[in-house]
PDB file of C-alpha atoms in Angstrom:
ATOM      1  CA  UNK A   1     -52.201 -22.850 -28.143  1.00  0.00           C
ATOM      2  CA  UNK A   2     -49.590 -22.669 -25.369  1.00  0.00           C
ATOM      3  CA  UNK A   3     -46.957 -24.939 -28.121  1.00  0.00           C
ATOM      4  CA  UNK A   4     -48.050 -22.516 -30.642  1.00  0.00           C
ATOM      5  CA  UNK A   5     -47.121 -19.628 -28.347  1.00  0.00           C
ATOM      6  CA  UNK A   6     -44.073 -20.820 -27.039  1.00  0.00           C
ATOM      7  CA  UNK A   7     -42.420 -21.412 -30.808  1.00  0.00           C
ATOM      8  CA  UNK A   8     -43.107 -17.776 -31.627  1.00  0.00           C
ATOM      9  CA  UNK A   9     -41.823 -16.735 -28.345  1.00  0.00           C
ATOM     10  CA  UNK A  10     -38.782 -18.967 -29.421  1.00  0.00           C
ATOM     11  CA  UNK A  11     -38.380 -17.423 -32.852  1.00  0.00           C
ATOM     12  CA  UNK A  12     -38.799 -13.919 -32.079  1.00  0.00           C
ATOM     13  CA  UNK A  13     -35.599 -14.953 -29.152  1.00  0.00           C
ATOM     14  CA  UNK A  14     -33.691 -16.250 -32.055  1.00  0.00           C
ATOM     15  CA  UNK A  15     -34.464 -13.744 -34.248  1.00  0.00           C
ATOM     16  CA  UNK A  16     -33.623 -10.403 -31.520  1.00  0.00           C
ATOM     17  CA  UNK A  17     -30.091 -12.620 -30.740  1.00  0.00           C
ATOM     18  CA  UNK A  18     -29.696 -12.616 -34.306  1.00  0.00           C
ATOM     19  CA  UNK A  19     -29.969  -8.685 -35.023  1.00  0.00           C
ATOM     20  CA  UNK A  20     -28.116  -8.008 -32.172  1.00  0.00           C
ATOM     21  CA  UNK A  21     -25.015  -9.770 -33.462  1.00  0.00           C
ATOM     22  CA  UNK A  22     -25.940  -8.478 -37.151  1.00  0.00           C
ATOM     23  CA  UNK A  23     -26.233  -4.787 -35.333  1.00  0.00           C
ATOM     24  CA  UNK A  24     -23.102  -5.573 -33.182  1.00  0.00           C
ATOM     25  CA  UNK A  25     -20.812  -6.998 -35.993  1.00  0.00           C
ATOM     26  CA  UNK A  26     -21.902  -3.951 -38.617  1.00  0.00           C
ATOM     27  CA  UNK A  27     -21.345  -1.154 -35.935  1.00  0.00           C
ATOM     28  CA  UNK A  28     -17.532  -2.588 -35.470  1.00  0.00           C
ATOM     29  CA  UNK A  29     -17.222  -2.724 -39.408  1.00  0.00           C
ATOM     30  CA  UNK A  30     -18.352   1.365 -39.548  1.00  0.00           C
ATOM     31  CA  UNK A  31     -15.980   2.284 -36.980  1.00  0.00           C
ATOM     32  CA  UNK A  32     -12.211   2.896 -37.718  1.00  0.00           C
ATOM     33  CA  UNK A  33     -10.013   0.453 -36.345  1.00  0.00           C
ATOM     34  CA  UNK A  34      -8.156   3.357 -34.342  1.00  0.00           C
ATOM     35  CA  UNK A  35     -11.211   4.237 -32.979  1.00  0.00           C
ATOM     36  CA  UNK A  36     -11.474   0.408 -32.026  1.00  0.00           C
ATOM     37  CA  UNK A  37      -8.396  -0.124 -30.496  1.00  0.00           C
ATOM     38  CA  UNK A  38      -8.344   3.259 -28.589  1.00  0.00           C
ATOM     39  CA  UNK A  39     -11.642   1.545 -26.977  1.00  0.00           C
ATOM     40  CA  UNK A  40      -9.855  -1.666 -26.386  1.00  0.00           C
ATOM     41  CA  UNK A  41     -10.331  -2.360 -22.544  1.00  0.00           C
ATOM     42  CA  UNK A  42      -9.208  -5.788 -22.525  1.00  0.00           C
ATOM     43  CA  UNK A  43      -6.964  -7.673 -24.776  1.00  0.00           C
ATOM     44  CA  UNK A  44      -5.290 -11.003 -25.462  1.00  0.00           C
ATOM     45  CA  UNK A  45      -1.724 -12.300 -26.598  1.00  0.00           C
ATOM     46  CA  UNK A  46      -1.813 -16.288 -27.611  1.00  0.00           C
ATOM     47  CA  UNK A  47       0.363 -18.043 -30.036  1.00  0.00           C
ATOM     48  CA  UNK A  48      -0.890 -21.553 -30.103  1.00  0.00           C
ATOM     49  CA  UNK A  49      -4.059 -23.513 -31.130  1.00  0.00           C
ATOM     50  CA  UNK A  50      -7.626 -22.862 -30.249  1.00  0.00           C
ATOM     51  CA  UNK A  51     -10.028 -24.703 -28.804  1.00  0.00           C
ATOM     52  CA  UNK A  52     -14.088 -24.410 -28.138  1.00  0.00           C
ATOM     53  CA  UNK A  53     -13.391 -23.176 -24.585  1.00  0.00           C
ATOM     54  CA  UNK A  54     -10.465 -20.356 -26.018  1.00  0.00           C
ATOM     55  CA  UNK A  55     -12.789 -19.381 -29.031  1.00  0.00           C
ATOM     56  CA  UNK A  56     -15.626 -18.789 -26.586  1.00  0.00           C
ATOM     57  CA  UNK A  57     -12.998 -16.495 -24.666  1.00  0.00           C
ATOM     58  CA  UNK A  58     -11.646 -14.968 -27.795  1.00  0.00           C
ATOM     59  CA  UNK A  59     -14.733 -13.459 -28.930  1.00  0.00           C
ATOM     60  CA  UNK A  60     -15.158 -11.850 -25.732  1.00  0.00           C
ATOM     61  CA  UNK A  61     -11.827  -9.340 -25.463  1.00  0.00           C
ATOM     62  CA  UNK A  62     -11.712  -6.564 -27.355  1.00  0.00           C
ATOM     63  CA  UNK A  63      -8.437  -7.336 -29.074  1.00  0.00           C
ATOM     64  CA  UNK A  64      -6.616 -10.701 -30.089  1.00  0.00           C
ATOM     65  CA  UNK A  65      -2.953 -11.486 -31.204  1.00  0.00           C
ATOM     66  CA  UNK A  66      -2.962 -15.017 -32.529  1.00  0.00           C
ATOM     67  CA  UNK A  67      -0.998 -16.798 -34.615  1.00  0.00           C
ATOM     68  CA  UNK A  68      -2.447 -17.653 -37.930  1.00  0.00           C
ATOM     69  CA  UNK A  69      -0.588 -20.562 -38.731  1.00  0.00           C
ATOM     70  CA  UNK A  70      -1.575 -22.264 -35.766  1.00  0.00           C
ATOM     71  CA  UNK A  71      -5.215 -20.845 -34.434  1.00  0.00           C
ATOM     72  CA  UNK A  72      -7.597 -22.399 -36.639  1.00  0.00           C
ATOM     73  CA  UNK A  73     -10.010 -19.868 -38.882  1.00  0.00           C
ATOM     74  CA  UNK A  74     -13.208 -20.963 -37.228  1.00  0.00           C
ATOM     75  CA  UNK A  75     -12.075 -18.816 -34.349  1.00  0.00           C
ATOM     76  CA  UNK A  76     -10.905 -15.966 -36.303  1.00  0.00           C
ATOM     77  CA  UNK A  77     -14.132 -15.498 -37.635  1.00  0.00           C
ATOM     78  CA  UNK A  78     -16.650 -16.338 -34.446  1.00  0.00           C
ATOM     79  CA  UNK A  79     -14.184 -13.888 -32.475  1.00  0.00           C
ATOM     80  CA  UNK A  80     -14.365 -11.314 -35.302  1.00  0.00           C
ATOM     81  CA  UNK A  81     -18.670 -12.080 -35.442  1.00  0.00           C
ATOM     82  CA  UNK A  82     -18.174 -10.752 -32.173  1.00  0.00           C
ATOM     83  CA  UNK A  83     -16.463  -7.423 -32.669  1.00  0.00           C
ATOM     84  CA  UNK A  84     -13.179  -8.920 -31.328  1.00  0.00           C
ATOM     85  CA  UNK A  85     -10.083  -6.955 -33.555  1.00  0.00           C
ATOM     86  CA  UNK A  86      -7.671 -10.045 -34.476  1.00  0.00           C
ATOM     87  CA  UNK A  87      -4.253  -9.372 -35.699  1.00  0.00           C
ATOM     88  CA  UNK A  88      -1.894 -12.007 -36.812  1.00  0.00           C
ATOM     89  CA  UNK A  89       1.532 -12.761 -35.338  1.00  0.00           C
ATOM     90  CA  UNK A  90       4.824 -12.414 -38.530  1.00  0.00           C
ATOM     91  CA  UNK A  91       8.310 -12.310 -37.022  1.00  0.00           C
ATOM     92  CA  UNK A  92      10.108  -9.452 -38.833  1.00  0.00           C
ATOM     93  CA  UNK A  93      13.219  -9.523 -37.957  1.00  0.00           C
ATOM     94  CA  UNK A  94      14.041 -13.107 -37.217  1.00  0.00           C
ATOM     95  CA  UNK A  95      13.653 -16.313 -39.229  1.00  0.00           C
ATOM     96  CA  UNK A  96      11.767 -19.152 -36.781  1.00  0.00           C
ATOM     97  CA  UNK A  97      13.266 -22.353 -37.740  1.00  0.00           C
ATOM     98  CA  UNK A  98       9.680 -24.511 -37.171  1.00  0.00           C
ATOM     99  CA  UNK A  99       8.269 -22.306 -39.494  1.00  0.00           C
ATOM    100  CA  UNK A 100       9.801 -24.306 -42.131  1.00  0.00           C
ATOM    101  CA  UNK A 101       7.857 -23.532 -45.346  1.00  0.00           C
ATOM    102  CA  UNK A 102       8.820 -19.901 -45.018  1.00  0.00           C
ATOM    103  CA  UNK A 103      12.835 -20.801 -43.588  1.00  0.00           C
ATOM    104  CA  UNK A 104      13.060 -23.073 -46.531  1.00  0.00           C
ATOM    105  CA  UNK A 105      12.506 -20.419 -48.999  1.00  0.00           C
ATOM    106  CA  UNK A 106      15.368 -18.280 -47.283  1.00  0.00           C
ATOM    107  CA  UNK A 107      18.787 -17.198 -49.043  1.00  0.00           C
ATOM    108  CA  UNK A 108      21.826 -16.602 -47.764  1.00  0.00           C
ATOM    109  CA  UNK A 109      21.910 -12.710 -47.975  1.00  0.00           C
ATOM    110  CA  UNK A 110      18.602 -12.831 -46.304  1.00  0.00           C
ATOM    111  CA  UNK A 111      20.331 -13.490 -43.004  1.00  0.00           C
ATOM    112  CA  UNK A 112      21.864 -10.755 -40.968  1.00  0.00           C
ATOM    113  CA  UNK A 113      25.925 -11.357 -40.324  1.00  0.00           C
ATOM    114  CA  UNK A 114      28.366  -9.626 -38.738  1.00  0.00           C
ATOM    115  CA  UNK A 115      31.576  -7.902 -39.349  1.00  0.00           C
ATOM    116  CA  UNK A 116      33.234 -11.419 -38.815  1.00  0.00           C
ATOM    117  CA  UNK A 117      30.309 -12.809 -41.434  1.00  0.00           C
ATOM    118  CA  UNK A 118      28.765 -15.120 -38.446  1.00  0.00           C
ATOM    119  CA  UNK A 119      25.172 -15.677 -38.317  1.00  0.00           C
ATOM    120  CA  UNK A 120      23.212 -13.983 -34.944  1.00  0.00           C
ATOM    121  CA  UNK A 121      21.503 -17.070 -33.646  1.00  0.00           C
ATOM    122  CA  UNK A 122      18.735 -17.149 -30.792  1.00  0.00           C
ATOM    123  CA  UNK A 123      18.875 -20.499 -28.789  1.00  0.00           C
ATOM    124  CA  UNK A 124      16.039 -19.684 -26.724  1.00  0.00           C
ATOM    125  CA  UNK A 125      13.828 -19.334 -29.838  1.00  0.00           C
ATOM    126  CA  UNK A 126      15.418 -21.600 -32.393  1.00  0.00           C
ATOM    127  CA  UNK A 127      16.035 -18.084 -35.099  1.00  0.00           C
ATOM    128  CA  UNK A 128      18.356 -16.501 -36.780  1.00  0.00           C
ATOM    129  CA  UNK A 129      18.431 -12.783 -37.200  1.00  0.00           C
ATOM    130  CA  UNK A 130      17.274 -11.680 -40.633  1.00  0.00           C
ATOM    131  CA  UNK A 131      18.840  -8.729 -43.015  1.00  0.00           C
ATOM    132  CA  UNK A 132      15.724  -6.318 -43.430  1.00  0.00           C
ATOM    133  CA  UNK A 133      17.400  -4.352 -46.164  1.00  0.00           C
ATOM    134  CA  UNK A 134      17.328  -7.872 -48.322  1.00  0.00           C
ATOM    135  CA  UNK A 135      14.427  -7.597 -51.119  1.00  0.00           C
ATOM    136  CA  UNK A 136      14.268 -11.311 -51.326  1.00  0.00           C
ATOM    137  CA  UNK A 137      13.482 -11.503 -47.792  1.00  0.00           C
ATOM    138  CA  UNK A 138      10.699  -8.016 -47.735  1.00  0.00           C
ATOM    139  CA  UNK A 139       9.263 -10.303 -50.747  1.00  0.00           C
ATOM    140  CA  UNK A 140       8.938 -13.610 -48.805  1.00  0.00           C
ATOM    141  CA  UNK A 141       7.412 -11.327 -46.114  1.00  0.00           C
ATOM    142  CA  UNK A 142       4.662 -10.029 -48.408  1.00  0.00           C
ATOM    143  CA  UNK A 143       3.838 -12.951 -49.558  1.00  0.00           C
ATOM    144  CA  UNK A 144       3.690 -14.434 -46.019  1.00  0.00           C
ATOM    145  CA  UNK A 145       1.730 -11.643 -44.791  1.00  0.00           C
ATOM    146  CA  UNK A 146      -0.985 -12.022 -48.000  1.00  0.00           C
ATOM    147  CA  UNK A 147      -0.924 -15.674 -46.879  1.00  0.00           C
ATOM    148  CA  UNK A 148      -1.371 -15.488 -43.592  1.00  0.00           C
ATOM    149  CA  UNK A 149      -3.249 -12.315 -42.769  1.00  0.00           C
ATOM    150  CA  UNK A 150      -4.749 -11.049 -45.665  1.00  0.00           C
ATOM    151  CA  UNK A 151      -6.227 -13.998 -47.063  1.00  0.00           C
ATOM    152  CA  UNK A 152      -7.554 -14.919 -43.661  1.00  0.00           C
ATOM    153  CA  UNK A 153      -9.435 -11.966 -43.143  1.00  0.00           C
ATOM    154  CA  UNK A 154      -7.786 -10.752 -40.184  1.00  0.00           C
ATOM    155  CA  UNK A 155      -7.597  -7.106 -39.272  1.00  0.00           C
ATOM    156  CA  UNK A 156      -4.238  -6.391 -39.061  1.00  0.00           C
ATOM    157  CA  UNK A 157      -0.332  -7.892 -38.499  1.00  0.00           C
ATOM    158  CA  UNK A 158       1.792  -8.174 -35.432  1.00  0.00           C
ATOM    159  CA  UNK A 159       5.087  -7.756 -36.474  1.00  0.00           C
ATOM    160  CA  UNK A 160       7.196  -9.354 -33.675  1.00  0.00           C
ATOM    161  CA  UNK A 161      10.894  -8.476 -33.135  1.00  0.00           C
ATOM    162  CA  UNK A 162      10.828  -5.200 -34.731  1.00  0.00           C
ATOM    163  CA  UNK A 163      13.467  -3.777 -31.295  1.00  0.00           C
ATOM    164  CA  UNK A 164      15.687  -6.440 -31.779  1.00  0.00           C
ATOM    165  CA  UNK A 165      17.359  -3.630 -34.394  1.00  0.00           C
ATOM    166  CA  UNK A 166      18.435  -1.227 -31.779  1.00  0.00           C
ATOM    167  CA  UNK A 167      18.367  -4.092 -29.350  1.00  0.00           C
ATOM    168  CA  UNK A 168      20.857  -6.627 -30.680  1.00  0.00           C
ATOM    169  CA  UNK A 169      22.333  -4.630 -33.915  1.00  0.00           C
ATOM    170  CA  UNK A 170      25.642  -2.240 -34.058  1.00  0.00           C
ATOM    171  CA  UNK A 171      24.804   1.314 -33.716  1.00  0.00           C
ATOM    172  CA  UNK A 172      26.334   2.095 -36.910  1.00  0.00           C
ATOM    173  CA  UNK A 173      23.882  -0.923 -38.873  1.00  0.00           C
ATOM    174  CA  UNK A 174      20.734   0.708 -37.248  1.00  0.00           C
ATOM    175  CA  UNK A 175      19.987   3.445 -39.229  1.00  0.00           C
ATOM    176  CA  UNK A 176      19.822   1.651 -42.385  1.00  0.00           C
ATOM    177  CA  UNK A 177      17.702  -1.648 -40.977  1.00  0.00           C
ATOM    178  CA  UNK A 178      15.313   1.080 -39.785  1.00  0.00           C
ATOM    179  CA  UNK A 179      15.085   2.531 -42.978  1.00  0.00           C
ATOM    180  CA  UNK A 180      14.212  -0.965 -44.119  1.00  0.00           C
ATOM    181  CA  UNK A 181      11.697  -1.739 -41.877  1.00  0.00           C
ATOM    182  CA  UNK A 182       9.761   1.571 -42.352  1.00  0.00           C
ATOM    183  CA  UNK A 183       9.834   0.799 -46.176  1.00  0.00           C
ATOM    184  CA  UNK A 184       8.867  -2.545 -45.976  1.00  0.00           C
ATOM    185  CA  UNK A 185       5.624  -0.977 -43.573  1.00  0.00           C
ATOM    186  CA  UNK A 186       4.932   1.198 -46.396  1.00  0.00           C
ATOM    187  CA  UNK A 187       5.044  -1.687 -48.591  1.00  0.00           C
ATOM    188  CA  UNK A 188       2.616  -3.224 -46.195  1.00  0.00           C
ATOM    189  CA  UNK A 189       0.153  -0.354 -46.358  1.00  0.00           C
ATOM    190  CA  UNK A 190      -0.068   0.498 -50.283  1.00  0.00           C
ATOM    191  CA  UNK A 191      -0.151  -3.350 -51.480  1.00  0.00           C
ATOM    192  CA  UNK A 192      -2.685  -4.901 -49.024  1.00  0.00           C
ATOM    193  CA  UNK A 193      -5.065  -1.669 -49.276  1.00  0.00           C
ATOM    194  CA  UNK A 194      -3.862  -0.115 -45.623  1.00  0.00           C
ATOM    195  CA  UNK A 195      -3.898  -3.226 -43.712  1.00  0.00           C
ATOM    196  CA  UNK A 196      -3.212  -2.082 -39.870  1.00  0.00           C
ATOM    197  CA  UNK A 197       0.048  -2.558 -39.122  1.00  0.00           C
ATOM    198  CA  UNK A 198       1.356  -3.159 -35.227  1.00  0.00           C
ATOM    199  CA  UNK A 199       4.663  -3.796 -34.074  1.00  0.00           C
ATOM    200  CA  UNK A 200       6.881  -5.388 -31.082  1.00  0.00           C
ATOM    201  CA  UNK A 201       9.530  -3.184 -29.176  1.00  0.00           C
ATOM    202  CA  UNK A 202      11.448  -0.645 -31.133  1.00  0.00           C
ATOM    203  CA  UNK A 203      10.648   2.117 -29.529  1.00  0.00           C
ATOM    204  CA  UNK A 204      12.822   4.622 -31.023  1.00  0.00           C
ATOM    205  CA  UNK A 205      12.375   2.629 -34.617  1.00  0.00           C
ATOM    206  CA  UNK A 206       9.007   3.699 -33.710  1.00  0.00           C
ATOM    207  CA  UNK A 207       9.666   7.148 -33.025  1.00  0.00           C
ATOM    208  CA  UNK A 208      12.189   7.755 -35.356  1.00  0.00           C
ATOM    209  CA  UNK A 209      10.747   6.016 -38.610  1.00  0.00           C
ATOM    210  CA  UNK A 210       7.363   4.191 -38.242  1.00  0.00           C
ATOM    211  CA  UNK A 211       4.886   5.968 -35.656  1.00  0.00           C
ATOM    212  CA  UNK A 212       2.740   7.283 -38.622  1.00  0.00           C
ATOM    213  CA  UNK A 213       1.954   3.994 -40.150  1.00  0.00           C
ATOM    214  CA  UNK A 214       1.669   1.955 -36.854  1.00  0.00           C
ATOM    215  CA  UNK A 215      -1.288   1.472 -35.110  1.00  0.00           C
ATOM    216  CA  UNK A 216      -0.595  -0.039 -32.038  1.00  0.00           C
ATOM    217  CA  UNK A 217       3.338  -0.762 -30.489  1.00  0.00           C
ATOM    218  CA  UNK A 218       3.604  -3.652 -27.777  1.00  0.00           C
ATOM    219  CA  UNK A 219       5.765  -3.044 -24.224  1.00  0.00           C
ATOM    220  CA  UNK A 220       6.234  -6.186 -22.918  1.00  0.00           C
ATOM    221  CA  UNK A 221       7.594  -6.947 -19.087  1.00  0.00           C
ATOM    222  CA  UNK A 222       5.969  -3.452 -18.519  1.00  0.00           C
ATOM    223  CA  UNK A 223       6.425  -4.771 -14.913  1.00  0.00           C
ATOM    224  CA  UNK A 224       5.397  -1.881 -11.764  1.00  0.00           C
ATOM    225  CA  UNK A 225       8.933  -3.170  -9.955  1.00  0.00           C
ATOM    226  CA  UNK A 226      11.234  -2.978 -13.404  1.00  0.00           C
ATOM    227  CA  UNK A 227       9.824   0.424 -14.749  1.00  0.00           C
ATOM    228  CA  UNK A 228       9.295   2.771 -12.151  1.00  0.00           C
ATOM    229  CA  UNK A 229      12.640   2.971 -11.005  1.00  0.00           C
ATOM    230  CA  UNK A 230      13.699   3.179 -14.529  1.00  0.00           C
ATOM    231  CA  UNK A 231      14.551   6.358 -15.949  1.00  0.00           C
ATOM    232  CA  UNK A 232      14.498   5.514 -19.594  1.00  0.00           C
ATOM    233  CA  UNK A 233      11.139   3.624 -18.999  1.00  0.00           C
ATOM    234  CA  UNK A 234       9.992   6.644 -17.412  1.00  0.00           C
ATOM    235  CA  UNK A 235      10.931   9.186 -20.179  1.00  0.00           C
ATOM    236  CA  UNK A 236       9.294   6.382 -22.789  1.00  0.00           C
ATOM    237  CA  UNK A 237       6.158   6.319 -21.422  1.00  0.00           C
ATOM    238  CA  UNK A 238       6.351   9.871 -21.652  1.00  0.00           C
ATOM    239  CA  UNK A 239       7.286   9.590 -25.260  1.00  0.00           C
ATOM    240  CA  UNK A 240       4.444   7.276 -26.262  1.00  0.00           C
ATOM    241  CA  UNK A 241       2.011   9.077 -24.902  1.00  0.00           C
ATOM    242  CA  UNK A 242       3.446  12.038 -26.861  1.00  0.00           C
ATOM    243  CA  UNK A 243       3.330   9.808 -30.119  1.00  0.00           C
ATOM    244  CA  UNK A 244      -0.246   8.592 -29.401  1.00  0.00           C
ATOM    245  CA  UNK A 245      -1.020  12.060 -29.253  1.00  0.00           C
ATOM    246  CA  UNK A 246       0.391  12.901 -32.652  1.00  0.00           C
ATOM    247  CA  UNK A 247      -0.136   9.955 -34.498  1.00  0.00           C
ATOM    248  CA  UNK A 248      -2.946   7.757 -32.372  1.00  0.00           C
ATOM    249  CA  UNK A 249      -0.378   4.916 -31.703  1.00  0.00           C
ATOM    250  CA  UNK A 250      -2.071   2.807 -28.930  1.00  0.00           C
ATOM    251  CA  UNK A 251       0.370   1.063 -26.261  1.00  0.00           C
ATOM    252  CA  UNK A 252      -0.116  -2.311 -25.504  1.00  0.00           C
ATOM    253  CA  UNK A 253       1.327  -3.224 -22.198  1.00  0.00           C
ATOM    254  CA  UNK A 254       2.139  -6.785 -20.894  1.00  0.00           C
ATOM    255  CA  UNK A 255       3.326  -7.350 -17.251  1.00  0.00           C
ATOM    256  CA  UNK A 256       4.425 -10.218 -15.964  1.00  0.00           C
ATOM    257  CA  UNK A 257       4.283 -10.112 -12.165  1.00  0.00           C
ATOM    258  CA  UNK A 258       2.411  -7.840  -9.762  1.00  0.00           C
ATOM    259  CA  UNK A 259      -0.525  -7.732 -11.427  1.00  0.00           C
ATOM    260  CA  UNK A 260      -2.586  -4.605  -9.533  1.00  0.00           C
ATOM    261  CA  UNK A 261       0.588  -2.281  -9.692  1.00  0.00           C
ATOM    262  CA  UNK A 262       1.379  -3.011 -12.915  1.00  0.00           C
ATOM    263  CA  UNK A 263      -1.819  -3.028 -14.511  1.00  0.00           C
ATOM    264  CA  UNK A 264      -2.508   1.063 -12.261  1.00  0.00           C
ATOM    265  CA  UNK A 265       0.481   1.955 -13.807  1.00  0.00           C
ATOM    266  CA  UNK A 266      -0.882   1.308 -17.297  1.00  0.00           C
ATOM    267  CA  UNK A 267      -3.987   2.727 -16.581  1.00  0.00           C
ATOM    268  CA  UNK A 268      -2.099   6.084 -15.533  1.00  0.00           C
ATOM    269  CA  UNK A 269      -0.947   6.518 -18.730  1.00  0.00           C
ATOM    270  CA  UNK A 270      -3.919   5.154 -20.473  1.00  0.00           C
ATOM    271  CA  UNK A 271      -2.704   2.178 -21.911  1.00  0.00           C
ATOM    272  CA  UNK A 272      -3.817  -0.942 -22.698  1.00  0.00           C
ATOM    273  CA  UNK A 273      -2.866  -4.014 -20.207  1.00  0.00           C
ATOM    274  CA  UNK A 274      -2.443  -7.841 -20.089  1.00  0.00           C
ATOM    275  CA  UNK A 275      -1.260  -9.745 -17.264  1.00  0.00           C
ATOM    276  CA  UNK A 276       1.115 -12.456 -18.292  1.00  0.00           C
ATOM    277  CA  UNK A 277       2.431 -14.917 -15.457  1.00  0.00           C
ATOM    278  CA  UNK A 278       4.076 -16.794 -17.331  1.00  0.00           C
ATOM    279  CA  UNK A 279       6.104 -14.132 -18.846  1.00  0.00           C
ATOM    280  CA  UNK A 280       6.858 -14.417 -23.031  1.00  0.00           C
ATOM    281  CA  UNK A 281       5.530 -17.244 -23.209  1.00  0.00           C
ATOM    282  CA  UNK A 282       2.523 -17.072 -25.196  1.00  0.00           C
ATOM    283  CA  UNK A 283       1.547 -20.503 -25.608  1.00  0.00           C
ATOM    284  CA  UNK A 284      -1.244 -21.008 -22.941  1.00  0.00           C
ATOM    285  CA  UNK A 285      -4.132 -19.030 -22.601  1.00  0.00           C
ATOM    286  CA  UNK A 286      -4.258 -16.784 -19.760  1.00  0.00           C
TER     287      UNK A 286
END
């Protein structure tokens, strides 16, 4: 009697675990992924592969950035069972070199190049700087994003490098690689049925051209000691907060040293924090 009891005390356990995920996982489906990631009170940034121990601690932020080539689906989908939002790293406006599959399929007037015609090369990264307003290069894109994102189920891109146009680019070649990028976001939403769309940097890109089709924008070394003595920092936050207000753009901060000051300061302007010792390097888990 007591065995017969204790295996229907064990299936009814089993059974209440499983309708709680079933209840869990539908109630994340039914909301809006704004409304998700304006709830987001933790989140993670990781560009390597996954493990049992970082899929366990995947599925328990409320927000992910992974990279899809790398972290293995299994983890996609137990953090996603979960209600974790995972959105898949694409470099936009650089062409990684180990990514060879997609750097193999590049042509020439996919590169950016100067007025001298010289390539912009990254050392620390191993990339070149791409030409946005090439249609080759928006199709490879696509196709990379259906590949890597879409098909995997993930809820939304990360499109990495998206500041390095006002950041590294001649004031008079901005305009018109901002132009790009906004059209290839629109290309984004209407062909993969409104896929969420986030994006590094590029804050006036973003306020300028793509704040109504962005979800979430990323402010990395949003460090106490760096930005409250700076005056443009101080007038962006401003800004964002003003865009998030308009649009519901969330901010996703990333500070890499003095944790508690940085991570108030967030808080102050409600938004979204991740402490990252080792600075922008995203390939441990932290």
């Amino acid at each position: 009697m007591r065995k017969f009891a204790f295996i229907i005390t064990t299936i009814l356990l089993s059974l209440g675990i499983c309708i709680y995920f079933f209840a869990a996982y539908h109630a994340a489906e039914s909301t809006s992924i704004s409304e998700r990631l304006a709830a987001v009170k933790n989140y993670k940034y990781y560009l390597d592969k996954g493990n049992e121990s970082i899929g366990k601690e995947m599925a328990k932020v409320d927000l992910v950035i992974v990279e899809p080539i790398e972290m293995q689906q299994r983890y996609i989908d137990q953090a996603q069972r979960n209600g974790t939002l995972v959105y898949g790293y694409i470099n936009a406006m650089e062409a990684d070199k180990w990514n060879s599959e997609l750097y193999n399929q590049l042509l020439e007037e996919d590169f950016y190049r100067d007025d001298h015609g010289e390539k912009m090369y990254f050392s620390e990264w191993d990339s070149y700087s791409v030409d946005m307003t090439s249609e080759h290069f928006q199709d490879l894109l696509l196709k990379e994003i259906k590949t890597q994102i879409v098909q995997k189920e993930l809820d939304g891109v990360f499109l990495d490098t998206v500041g390095n146009i006002n950041s590294f680019l001649p004031e008079k070649e901005q305009q018109v690689q901002n132009e790009a990028m906004l059209s290839f976001i629109k290309k984004i939403k209407q062909q993969y049925d409104g896929l969420s769309v986030a994006q590094n940097w590029g804050f006036q890109t973003l306020a300028d051209y793509t704040a109504p089709y962005v979800d979430f924008i990323m402010w990395e070394d949003f460090t106490f000691e760096v930005v409250v003595k700076d005056e443009w920092s101080l007038d962006m936050m401003k800004q964002l907060v003003e865009i998030r207000e308009k649009f519901g753009t969330q901010v996703m901060t990333i500070g890499f040293s003095d944790e508690k000051k940085s991570r108030a300061l967030a808080e102050k302007y409600d938004f979204k924090f991740f402490f990252s010792p080792a600075g922008s390097y995203y390939n441990t888990w932290q």
